[in-house]
Tab-separated table of C-alpha atoms in Angstrom:
chain	number	residue	atom	x	y	z
A	1	MET	CA	92.943	53.058	-22.270
A	2	LYS	CA	90.300	52.130	-24.835
A	3	LYS	CA	90.934	51.995	-28.599
A	4	THR	CA	87.803	53.759	-29.697
A	5	THR	CA	88.285	53.963	-33.524
A	6	LEU	CA	86.437	51.459	-35.733
A	7	THR	CA	87.700	49.710	-38.618
A	8	ALA	CA	86.555	50.188	-42.152
A	9	ALA	CA	85.198	46.654	-42.139
A	10	MET	CA	83.050	47.176	-38.907
A	11	LEU	CA	81.704	50.439	-40.336
A	12	LEU	CA	80.679	48.837	-43.561
A	13	THR	CA	79.135	45.896	-41.911
A	14	ALA	CA	77.143	48.114	-39.569
A	15	GLY	CA	76.082	50.459	-42.392
A	16	TRP	CA	75.047	47.327	-44.684
A	17	MET	CA	72.808	46.028	-41.789
A	18	VAL	CA	71.135	49.374	-41.272
A	19	GLY	CA	70.740	49.817	-44.974
A	20	ALA	CA	69.314	46.336	-45.396
A	21	GLN	CA	66.733	46.949	-42.728
A	22	ALA	CA	65.673	50.422	-43.962
A	23	GLY	CA	65.983	49.681	-47.601
A	24	VAL	CA	68.446	52.593	-48.099
A	25	ASP	CA	72.086	52.721	-49.301
A	26	PRO	CA	74.015	53.885	-46.250
A	27	LEU	CA	76.632	55.531	-48.431
A	28	THR	CA	73.940	58.008	-49.703
A	29	GLN	CA	73.439	59.171	-46.111
A	30	ILE	CA	77.084	60.327	-45.624
A	31	GLU	CA	77.691	64.063	-45.968
A	32	ALA	CA	80.864	65.433	-47.109
A	33	PRO	CA	82.414	68.076	-44.713
A	34	SER	CA	81.486	71.473	-45.640
A	35	SER	CA	85.032	72.695	-45.146
A	36	GLU	CA	88.510	71.155	-45.295
A	37	TRP	CA	89.207	72.618	-42.078
A	38	ILE	CA	87.637	70.321	-39.626
A	39	TYR	CA	87.473	71.882	-36.121
A	40	ASN	CA	84.307	73.170	-34.481
A	41	GLY	CA	82.972	74.557	-37.709
A	42	THR	CA	85.455	77.335	-37.893
A	43	GLU	CA	88.319	78.441	-40.091
A	44	PRO	CA	91.774	78.471	-38.334
A	45	ASP	CA	93.011	81.657	-36.605
A	46	TYR	CA	96.164	81.441	-38.528
A	47	ILE	CA	97.540	79.362	-41.445
A	48	VAL	CA	101.092	78.517	-42.024
A	49	ASP	CA	101.886	78.096	-45.584
A	50	VAL	CA	104.637	75.237	-45.840
A	51	PRO	CA	107.213	76.344	-48.449
A	52	SER	CA	106.384	74.677	-51.746
A	53	PHE	CA	108.482	71.720	-52.729
A	54	THR	CA	108.813	69.931	-56.088
A	55	VAL	CA	109.025	66.082	-55.379
A	56	PRO	CA	110.918	64.288	-58.285
A	57	ALA	CA	109.408	61.196	-59.840
A	58	THR	CA	112.165	59.013	-58.518
A	59	GLY	CA	115.106	59.170	-56.167
A	60	VAL	CA	115.477	59.565	-52.286
A	61	ILE	CA	114.642	62.955	-50.930
A	62	ASP	CA	116.482	63.946	-47.872
A	63	TYR	CA	114.326	65.457	-44.968
A	64	ILE	CA	113.495	69.103	-45.526
A	65	ASP	CA	114.126	71.362	-42.436
A	66	SER	CA	112.137	74.507	-42.497
A	67	VAL	CA	111.836	77.350	-40.011
A	68	ILE	CA	108.937	79.915	-40.433
A	69	PRO	CA	108.690	82.947	-38.152
A	70	LEU	CA	105.406	83.290	-36.260
A	71	GLU	CA	104.922	87.067	-36.212
A	72	PHE	CA	102.046	87.447	-33.865
A	73	GLY	CA	103.496	90.119	-31.835
A	74	GLU	CA	102.256	88.601	-28.690
A	75	GLU	CA	101.974	85.231	-26.895
A	76	LYS	CA	99.515	82.879	-28.118
A	77	TRP	CA	98.149	79.473	-26.875
A	78	VAL	CA	97.270	76.776	-29.509
A	79	LYS	CA	94.180	74.709	-28.596
A	80	ALA	CA	93.805	72.882	-31.959
A	81	VAL	CA	95.968	72.170	-35.041
A	82	GLN	CA	95.361	70.612	-38.427
A	83	PHE	CA	97.600	69.696	-41.383
A	84	ILE	CA	96.310	69.728	-44.886
A	85	PRO	CA	98.741	67.939	-47.197
A	86	GLY	CA	99.372	69.349	-50.545
A	87	ASP	CA	99.680	65.830	-51.971
A	88	LYS	CA	99.146	63.010	-49.722
A	89	ARG	CA	101.054	60.626	-52.311
A	90	VAL	CA	104.332	62.339	-51.560
A	91	LEU	CA	104.094	63.702	-47.952
A	92	HIS	CA	105.199	60.899	-45.909
A	93	HIS	CA	105.060	62.811	-42.508
A	94	LEU	CA	105.819	66.252	-40.993
A	95	LEU	CA	106.771	67.072	-37.413
A	96	SER	CA	106.372	70.790	-36.278
A	97	TYR	CA	107.940	72.293	-33.052
A	98	VAL	CA	107.671	75.766	-31.547
A	99	VAL	CA	111.232	77.266	-31.219
A	100	ALA	CA	112.712	80.659	-30.635
A	101	ASP	CA	112.776	82.768	-33.748
A	102	THR	CA	116.553	83.227	-33.271
A	103	GLU	CA	117.248	79.368	-33.359
A	104	LYS	CA	119.336	78.530	-36.446
A	105	SER	CA	118.474	75.481	-38.409
A	106	GLU	CA	121.387	73.070	-37.915
A	107	GLY	CA	120.798	69.820	-39.664
A	108	MET	CA	117.929	67.532	-39.631
A	109	ILE	CA	115.848	67.100	-36.374
A	110	ASP	CA	116.261	63.679	-34.744
A	111	GLU	CA	112.673	62.413	-33.862
A	112	ALA	CA	114.140	60.310	-31.031
A	113	VAL	CA	115.849	63.055	-29.186
A	114	ASN	CA	114.004	65.397	-26.917
A	115	ASP	CA	115.686	68.878	-27.235
A	116	PRO	CA	114.635	71.291	-24.503
A	117	ARG	CA	115.116	74.182	-27.089
A	118	ARG	CA	111.972	73.087	-28.811
A	119	GLU	CA	108.356	72.110	-27.940
A	120	PHE	CA	106.537	69.466	-29.886
A	121	LEU	CA	103.409	70.999	-31.581
A	122	GLU	CA	101.899	68.247	-33.612
A	123	GLY	CA	102.594	66.054	-36.542
A	124	TYR	CA	101.117	64.736	-39.616
A	125	ALA	CA	101.297	60.926	-40.526
A	126	PRO	CA	99.289	58.474	-42.396
A	127	GLY	CA	95.795	58.244	-40.664
A	128	LYS	CA	95.778	61.736	-39.223
A	129	GLU	CA	93.016	63.269	-41.192
A	130	TYR	CA	91.349	65.620	-38.814
A	131	ALA	CA	92.349	68.462	-36.456
A	132	THR	CA	94.029	67.604	-33.285
A	133	GLU	CA	92.357	69.474	-30.281
A	134	PHE	CA	94.272	69.430	-26.991
A	135	PRO	CA	92.556	68.387	-23.940
A	136	ALA	CA	90.349	70.868	-22.086
A	137	GLY	CA	92.385	73.386	-20.112
A	138	THR	CA	95.614	72.564	-21.942
A	139	GLY	CA	97.420	73.841	-24.882
A	140	ILE	CA	100.811	74.615	-26.648
A	141	LYS	CA	102.350	77.887	-25.640
A	142	VAL	CA	103.778	80.099	-28.373
A	143	PRO	CA	105.947	82.888	-26.791
A	144	GLU	CA	106.401	86.125	-28.699
A	145	GLY	CA	109.195	85.891	-31.009
A	146	SER	CA	108.649	82.203	-31.745
A	147	ALA	CA	108.937	80.246	-35.093
A	148	LEU	CA	107.536	77.059	-36.375
A	149	ARG	CA	110.288	74.563	-37.193
A	150	MET	CA	109.257	71.517	-39.295
A	151	SER	CA	110.929	68.335	-40.277
A	152	ILE	CA	109.256	67.191	-43.530
A	153	HIS	CA	109.860	63.765	-45.235
A	154	TYR	CA	108.811	63.499	-48.729
A	155	THR	CA	108.809	60.159	-50.955
A	156	SER	CA	108.684	59.870	-54.635
A	157	PHE	CA	106.065	57.663	-56.395
A	158	GLY	CA	106.841	57.672	-60.026
A	159	GLN	CA	105.420	60.938	-60.994
A	160	GLU	CA	106.667	64.482	-60.242
A	161	SER	CA	104.565	66.366	-57.855
A	162	VAL	CA	104.334	69.807	-56.105
A	163	ASP	CA	103.471	69.773	-52.573
A	164	ASN	CA	101.961	72.895	-50.902
A	165	THR	CA	100.927	71.677	-47.421
A	166	ARG	CA	99.201	74.139	-45.014
A	167	VAL	CA	98.931	74.087	-41.172
A	168	GLY	CA	95.967	75.589	-39.459
A	169	LEU	CA	96.126	76.966	-35.975
A	170	TRP	CA	93.216	77.793	-33.603
A	171	PHE	CA	94.024	79.889	-30.524
A	172	TYR	CA	92.556	80.477	-27.106
A	173	ASP	CA	90.797	83.697	-26.808
A	174	GLU	CA	92.638	86.493	-24.914
A	175	GLY	CA	91.975	86.101	-21.124
A	176	GLN	CA	91.135	82.261	-21.593
A	177	GLU	CA	94.563	80.990	-21.558
A	178	PRO	CA	94.923	77.488	-20.267
A	179	ASP	CA	96.524	76.663	-16.897
A	180	LEU	CA	98.589	73.730	-18.102
A	181	GLU	CA	101.156	73.272	-20.964
A	182	TYR	CA	100.696	70.014	-23.173
A	183	HIS	CA	104.060	68.366	-23.790
A	184	THR	CA	105.218	65.290	-25.830
A	185	TYR	CA	107.996	63.278	-24.847
A	186	SER	CA	109.567	60.563	-27.145
A	187	VAL	CA	110.772	57.221	-25.768
A	188	SER	CA	113.215	55.401	-28.044
A	189	PRO	CA	116.392	53.444	-28.167
A	190	GLY	CA	117.497	55.771	-31.067
A	191	ASN	CA	117.213	55.649	-34.836
A	192	ARG	CA	120.737	55.071	-35.905
A	193	THR	CA	122.021	51.853	-37.395
A	194	GLU	CA	123.692	50.679	-34.253
A	195	ASN	CA	120.303	51.066	-32.319
A	196	ILE	CA	118.090	49.056	-34.543
A	197	ILE	CA	119.326	45.931	-36.327
A	198	ILE	CA	116.500	43.198	-37.255
A	199	PRO	CA	117.832	39.982	-38.701
A	200	PRO	CA	116.460	38.988	-42.154
A	201	GLY	CA	113.554	36.557	-41.806
A	202	ALA	CA	112.664	37.425	-38.254
A	203	MET	CA	109.004	37.357	-37.631
A	204	GLU	CA	108.843	38.678	-34.107
A	205	HIS	CA	111.956	40.710	-33.291
A	206	GLU	CA	111.621	42.198	-29.880
A	207	MET	CA	112.534	45.700	-29.094
A	208	ALA	CA	111.983	47.952	-25.955
A	209	ALA	CA	112.893	51.431	-24.514
A	210	THR	CA	112.268	52.999	-21.328
A	211	HIS	CA	112.283	56.427	-19.565
A	212	VAL	CA	111.866	57.642	-15.891
A	213	PHE	CA	109.745	60.613	-15.435
A	214	ASP	CA	111.415	62.762	-12.636
A	215	LYS	CA	108.231	64.639	-11.791
A	216	ASP	CA	104.509	63.999	-11.469
A	217	ILE	CA	102.731	64.103	-14.788
A	218	VAL	CA	99.224	63.373	-16.025
A	219	LEU	CA	99.262	61.161	-19.129
A	220	HIS	CA	96.710	62.174	-21.865
A	221	GLY	CA	97.814	60.127	-25.024
A	222	PHE	CA	100.222	57.938	-26.744
A	223	ARG	CA	101.345	57.387	-30.315
A	224	ALA	CA	103.295	54.602	-31.756
A	225	HIS	CA	105.849	55.097	-34.602
A	226	MET	CA	107.529	52.303	-36.652
A	227	HIS	CA	107.980	51.723	-40.355
A	228	TYR	CA	106.830	48.801	-42.609
A	229	ARG	CA	108.189	46.040	-40.607
A	230	GLY	CA	106.307	47.337	-37.404
A	231	LYS	CA	103.996	44.658	-36.080
A	232	SER	CA	102.906	45.569	-32.544
A	233	MET	CA	103.686	47.971	-29.682
A	234	ALA	CA	102.551	48.359	-26.229
A	235	ALA	CA	103.304	50.604	-23.255
A	236	ARG	CA	103.183	50.067	-19.518
A	237	VAL	CA	104.280	51.898	-16.333
A	238	ILE	CA	106.211	50.603	-13.439
A	239	TYR	CA	105.544	52.780	-10.298
A	240	PRO	CA	108.146	53.575	-7.595
A	241	ASP	CA	106.742	50.713	-5.390
A	242	ASN	CA	107.241	48.176	-8.283
A	243	THR	CA	103.687	47.653	-9.199
A	244	GLN	CA	102.747	47.828	-12.799
A	245	GLU	CA	99.906	48.957	-14.957
A	246	LYS	CA	99.257	48.622	-18.607
A	247	ILE	CA	98.824	51.956	-20.595
A	248	ILE	CA	98.149	50.718	-24.123
A	249	ASN	CA	98.357	47.719	-26.485
A	250	ILE	CA	98.369	48.117	-30.185
A	251	PRO	CA	98.517	44.389	-31.122
A	252	ASP	CA	98.242	45.075	-35.056
A	253	TYR	CA	100.369	48.205	-35.779
A	254	ASN	CA	99.662	49.577	-39.226
A	255	PHE	CA	102.160	51.981	-40.779
A	256	ALA	CA	99.222	53.604	-42.799
A	257	TRP	CA	97.419	54.339	-39.516
A	258	GLN	CA	99.300	56.357	-36.922
A	259	PRO	CA	96.844	58.358	-34.800
A	260	THR	CA	97.389	59.658	-31.402
A	261	TYR	CA	95.431	57.567	-29.059
A	262	ARG	CA	93.770	59.782	-26.501
A	263	MET	CA	92.984	58.285	-22.924
A	264	ASP	CA	89.275	58.203	-21.849
A	265	GLU	CA	90.627	58.972	-18.266
A	266	PRO	CA	93.966	60.822	-17.990
A	267	MET	CA	96.525	58.714	-16.004
A	268	VAL	CA	98.457	60.227	-13.071
A	269	ILE	CA	102.122	58.926	-13.315
A	270	PRO	CA	104.055	59.787	-10.035
A	271	ALA	CA	107.646	60.956	-10.081
A	272	GLY	CA	110.080	58.174	-10.320
A	273	SER	CA	107.808	56.000	-12.247
A	274	ARG	CA	109.317	54.164	-15.309
A	275	VAL	CA	107.479	53.778	-18.632
A	276	VAL	CA	108.442	50.964	-20.847
A	277	VAL	CA	107.778	50.775	-24.559
A	278	GLU	CA	107.821	47.212	-25.986
A	279	GLY	CA	107.194	46.138	-29.609
A	280	LEU	CA	107.711	43.487	-32.404
A	281	PHE	CA	109.006	43.645	-36.044
A	282	ASP	CA	108.289	41.331	-38.746
A	283	ASN	CA	111.189	41.113	-41.243
A	284	SER	CA	109.989	38.095	-42.929
A	285	GLU	CA	108.623	37.241	-46.290
A	286	TYR	CA	105.198	36.790	-44.667
A	287	ASN	CA	104.870	40.647	-44.190
A	288	PRO	CA	103.508	41.997	-47.400
A	289	GLY	CA	104.860	45.424	-46.643
A	290	ASN	CA	108.428	44.337	-46.051
A	291	PRO	CA	110.853	45.867	-48.632
A	292	ASP	CA	113.269	43.068	-48.524
A	293	PRO	CA	113.125	40.298	-46.060
A	294	THR	CA	116.489	38.854	-47.157
A	295	VAL	CA	118.544	41.648	-45.471
A	296	PRO	CA	118.865	42.916	-41.982
A	297	ALA	CA	116.595	45.899	-41.415
A	298	LEU	CA	118.459	48.823	-39.983
A	299	GLY	CA	117.588	51.928	-38.059
A	300	GLY	CA	117.396	55.096	-40.161
A	301	LEU	CA	115.237	58.095	-41.555
A	302	GLN	CA	113.983	56.476	-44.729
A	303	SER	CA	110.753	54.142	-44.761
A	304	TRP	CA	112.736	51.199	-45.976
A	305	GLU	CA	114.711	51.581	-42.852
A	306	GLU	CA	113.141	51.195	-39.439
A	307	MET	CA	112.248	53.510	-36.301
A	308	PHE	CA	110.979	52.671	-32.855
A	309	ILE	CA	109.448	55.418	-31.077
A	310	GLY	CA	106.563	55.782	-28.326
A	311	TYR	CA	105.305	59.370	-27.919
A	312	PHE	CA	103.891	60.211	-24.445
A	313	SER	CA	101.634	63.335	-24.317
A	314	TYR	CA	101.192	64.760	-20.887
A	315	THR	CA	100.722	67.775	-18.656
A	316	ASP	CA	102.308	68.423	-15.337
A	317	LEU	CA	100.186	67.427	-12.339
A	318	PRO	CA	98.231	70.577	-11.260
């Protein structure tokens, strides 16, 4: 898998060189998007308004669990989705799932648990600024009578703010539904305190999690998720014959940049293969983002706690 993104420094350097040669400030050549909705030059077919929430200036905010009926009156297939935060300063992240409209909201969603009663749609996290388009011929099925269940994490920053986030959905046209459903599976040791304990001062604390796929799949993408002490994450696959292959290496994990990495060429992973997610945490004073290097970092939901999740996005093998 190739990491195709460019860093801001690389872009600025390239722009400066072109500008120096042409005598033109490259920043003047950048055109702002004509619409806040950035997918194929079109407005969404449907917009979900996330319930308005007032984030206080200080304090810890419990996760918000919201269920919004999707009253389409028929089955739909989502081909692209985009999140527009009401206030990026307070919206830490948002995860959305397609569930039956009859499902009751029972406590907060555990991101590390793969519940068969829900289908992961997509999520918002720092660095995810544009619409997510699912691979050609794939999509997320929304059966008639579904709802969108969202787990929303807000953080205070010293000033009261009102968030009005929106979710835009683009559908396949009737009669053009894809053949394959797009799925996402989270691989994690769990997010509870007993699952993650990082000693104070540890610069390269190792962690790993595994999962065996019991059917043939086609892997399309991967997303890493840790918090402020996350340093690196990699994934590999061990095939049934014990041969191995690298999937991705993220050597410099950044909490402020959490995109889904899409594979240039989808990877076939046969049934019985084991995927392994491995990573490092930096709980030392040399990590400028570390909330407190003098205490153990424990697993939990809040940003000053820690998570370790590798998200595998795939379809069944046709």
